[in-house]
Short mmCIF file of C-alpha atoms in Angstrom, two decimals:
data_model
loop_
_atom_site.label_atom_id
_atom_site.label_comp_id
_atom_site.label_asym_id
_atom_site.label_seq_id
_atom_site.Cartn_x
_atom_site.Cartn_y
_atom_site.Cartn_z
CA UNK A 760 60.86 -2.35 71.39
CA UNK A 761 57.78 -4.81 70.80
CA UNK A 762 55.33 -2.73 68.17
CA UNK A 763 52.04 -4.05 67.27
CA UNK A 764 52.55 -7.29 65.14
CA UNK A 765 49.08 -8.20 64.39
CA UNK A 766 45.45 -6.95 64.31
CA UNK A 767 44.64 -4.88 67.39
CA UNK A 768 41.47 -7.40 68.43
CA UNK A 769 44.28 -10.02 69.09
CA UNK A 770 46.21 -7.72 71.62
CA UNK A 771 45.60 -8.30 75.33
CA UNK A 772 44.97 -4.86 76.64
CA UNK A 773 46.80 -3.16 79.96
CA UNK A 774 44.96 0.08 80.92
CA UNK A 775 46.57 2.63 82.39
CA UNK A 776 46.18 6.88 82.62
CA UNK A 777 46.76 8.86 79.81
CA UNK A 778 50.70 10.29 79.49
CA UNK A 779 50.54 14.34 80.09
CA UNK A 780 52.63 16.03 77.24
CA UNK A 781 52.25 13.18 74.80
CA UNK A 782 49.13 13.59 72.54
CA UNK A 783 50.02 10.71 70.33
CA UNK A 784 46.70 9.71 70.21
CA UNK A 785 45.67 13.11 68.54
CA UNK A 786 48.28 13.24 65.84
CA UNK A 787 48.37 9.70 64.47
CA UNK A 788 44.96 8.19 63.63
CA UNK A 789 42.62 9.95 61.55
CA UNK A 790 39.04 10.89 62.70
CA UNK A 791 36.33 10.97 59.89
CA UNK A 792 33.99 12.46 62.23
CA UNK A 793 33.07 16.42 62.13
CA UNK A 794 35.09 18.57 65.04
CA UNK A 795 33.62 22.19 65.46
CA UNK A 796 37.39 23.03 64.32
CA UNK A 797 37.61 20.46 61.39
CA UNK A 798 34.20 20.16 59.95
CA UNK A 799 35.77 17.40 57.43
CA UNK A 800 37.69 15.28 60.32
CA UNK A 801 41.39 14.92 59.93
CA UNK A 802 44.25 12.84 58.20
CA UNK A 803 46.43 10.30 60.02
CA UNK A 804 49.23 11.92 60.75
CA UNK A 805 48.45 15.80 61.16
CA UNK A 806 47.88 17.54 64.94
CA UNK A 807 44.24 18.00 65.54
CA UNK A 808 43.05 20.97 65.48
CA UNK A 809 41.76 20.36 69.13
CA UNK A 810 45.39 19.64 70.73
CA UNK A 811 46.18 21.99 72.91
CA UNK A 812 49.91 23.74 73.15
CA UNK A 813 50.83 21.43 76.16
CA UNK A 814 49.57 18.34 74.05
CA UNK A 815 45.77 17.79 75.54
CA UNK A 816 42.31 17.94 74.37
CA UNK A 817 40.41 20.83 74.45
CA UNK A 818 37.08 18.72 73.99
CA UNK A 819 37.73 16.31 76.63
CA UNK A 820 34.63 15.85 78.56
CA UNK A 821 32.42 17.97 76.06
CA UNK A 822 29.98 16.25 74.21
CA UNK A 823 31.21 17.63 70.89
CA UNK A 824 34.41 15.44 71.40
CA UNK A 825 33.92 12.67 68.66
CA UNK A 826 33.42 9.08 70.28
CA UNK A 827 35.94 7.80 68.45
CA UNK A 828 38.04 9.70 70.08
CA UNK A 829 36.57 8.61 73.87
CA UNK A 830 36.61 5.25 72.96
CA UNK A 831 40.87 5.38 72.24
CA UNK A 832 41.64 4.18 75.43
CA UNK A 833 45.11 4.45 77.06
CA UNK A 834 47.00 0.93 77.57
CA UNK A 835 50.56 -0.12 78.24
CA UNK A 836 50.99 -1.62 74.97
CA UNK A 837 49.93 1.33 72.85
CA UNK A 838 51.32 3.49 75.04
CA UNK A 839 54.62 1.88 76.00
CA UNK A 840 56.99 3.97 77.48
CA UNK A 841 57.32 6.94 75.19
CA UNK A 842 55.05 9.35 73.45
CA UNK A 843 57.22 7.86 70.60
CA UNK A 844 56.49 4.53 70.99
CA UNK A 845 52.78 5.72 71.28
CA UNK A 846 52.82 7.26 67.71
CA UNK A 847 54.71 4.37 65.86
CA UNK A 848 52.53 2.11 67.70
CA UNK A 849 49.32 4.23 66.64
CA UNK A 850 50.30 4.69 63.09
CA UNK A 851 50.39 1.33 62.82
CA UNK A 852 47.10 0.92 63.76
CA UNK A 853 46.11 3.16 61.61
CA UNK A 854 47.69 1.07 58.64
CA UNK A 855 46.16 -1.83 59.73
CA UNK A 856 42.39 -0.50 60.08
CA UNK A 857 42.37 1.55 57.06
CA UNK A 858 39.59 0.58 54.33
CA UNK A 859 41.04 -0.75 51.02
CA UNK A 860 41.36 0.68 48.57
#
């Protein structure tokens, strides 16, 4: 399975709809911006508070839904063709974008 190998700008993206039950895309990254359930944001890696049980967004469409999180677009090659390969794909991501320390 082909993972991310080099900074996301460099990655020709395939859109395509969003995966029902997978919610990768709210577990893996982190989101510094204030949720009306997680006034501090959340860590890469933990469930937003937002995911519902079957693994969607409860703010989709609201405009208290952070923009970071409308702008985290589905595409075949974060997506691939499992929630898993989703996750590794968006932790990596997350590696790769995270401020030095």
């Amino acid at each position: 399975m082909a993972l991310i190998q080099q900074a996301p700008a460099a990655i020709k993206i395939i859109a395509m709809n969003c995966r029902p039950g997978c919610g990768a895309c709210c577990i893996a990254p982190s989101i510094s911006t204030p949720t009306p359930k997680m006034p501090h944001g959340k860590r890469a890696g933990e469930p937003c508070a937002h995911l519902t049980p079957n693994l969607a967004c409860d703010l989709f469409g609201s405009p208290e839904r952070p923009a970071v999180c409308g702008s985290l677009q589905p595409s075949a090659e974060m997506c691939g063709a499992s929630r898993e390969h989703a996750l590794i794909w968006l932790e990596r991501l997350e590696q790769l974008t995270r401020p030095q320390a």
